[in-house]
Amino acid sequence: MPALDRVLDYLVPEGWDVEPGSLVRIPLQRRRERGWVVATERMAPPGVALRPIAKVTGLGPSAELVELAAWAAW
């Protein structure tokens, strides 16, 4: 799948240790795609039902590097 030009929101299942930079698999259009976590929030936006992350697959870049990449992409 080509890169997306926006951030997608997913639910982190309770008890999972997910931080910015974590590599994950997410359900997207009837497939499981790779992605990385760029931020974590405690609450979903009001009225929005989020789909859960399917799997944490490993560690990726540090939170600082994720922040730098977001800044550079802007």
Coordinates of C-alpha atoms in Angstrom, one line a residue:
M1 CA 0.0 0.0 0.0
P2 CA 1.4 3.5 -0.8
A3 CA 2.1 5.9 2.0
L4 CA -0.8 7.9 3.4
D5 CA -0.7 11.7 3.7
R6 CA -2.6 11.6 7.0
V7 CA -2.6 10.1 10.4
L8 CA -5.1 7.4 11.3
D9 CA -6.6 6.8 14.8
Y10 CA -6.8 3.4 16.3
L11 CA -7.6 2.0 19.7
V12 CA -4.8 0.5 21.8
P13 CA -6.2 -2.6 23.6
E14 CA -6.1 -2.4 27.3
G15 CA -2.8 -3.7 28.8
W16 CA -0.8 -3.3 25.6
D17 CA 2.4 -1.3 25.9
V18 CA 2.4 1.0 22.9
E19 CA 4.5 4.2 22.6
P20 CA 5.3 6.6 19.8
G21 CA 7.6 4.7 17.5
S22 CA 6.1 1.3 18.1
L23 CA 5.6 -0.8 14.9
V24 CA 2.0 -2.1 14.6
R25 CA -0.3 -4.0 12.3
I26 CA -3.7 -2.3 11.7
P27 CA -6.9 -3.3 10.0
L28 CA -7.4 -1.2 6.9
Q29 CA -9.8 -1.9 4.0
R30 CA -10.2 -5.6 4.8
R31 CA -6.4 -6.0 5.1
R32 CA -3.8 -5.8 7.8
E33 CA -1.3 -3.1 7.0
R34 CA 2.0 -2.1 8.7
G35 CA 2.3 1.3 10.5
W36 CA 4.0 3.0 13.3
V37 CA 2.6 4.9 16.2
V38 CA 3.2 8.6 16.0
A39 CA 1.3 9.7 19.2
T40 CA -0.9 8.2 21.9
E41 CA -4.1 9.7 23.4
R42 CA -6.0 8.5 26.4
M43 CA -9.5 9.3 24.9
A44 CA -11.1 8.9 21.5
P45 CA -12.7 11.9 20.0
P46 CA -16.4 12.2 21.2
G47 CA -18.7 10.2 19.0
V48 CA -16.0 8.2 17.3
A49 CA -15.7 4.4 17.5
L50 CA -12.1 3.4 16.9
R51 CA -10.9 0.0 15.6
P52 CA -8.3 -1.7 17.7
I53 CA -4.7 -2.2 16.7
A54 CA -4.3 -5.8 15.5
K55 CA -0.8 -6.5 16.7
V56 CA 2.4 -4.8 18.0
T57 CA 5.2 -6.1 15.9
G58 CA 8.2 -4.4 17.4
L59 CA 10.1 -1.3 18.3
G60 CA 10.7 1.4 15.7
P61 CA 12.2 4.8 15.9
S62 CA 12.4 6.7 19.2
A63 CA 9.6 9.2 20.1
E64 CA 12.1 12.0 19.5
L65 CA 12.8 10.8 15.9
V66 CA 9.1 10.4 15.2
E67 CA 8.6 14.0 16.3
L68 CA 11.5 15.1 14.1
A69 CA 10.1 13.3 11.1
A70 CA 6.7 14.9 11.6
W71 CA 8.3 18.3 11.8
A72 CA 10.4 17.7 8.7
A73 CA 7.4 16.4 6.7
W74 CA 5.5 19.5 7.5

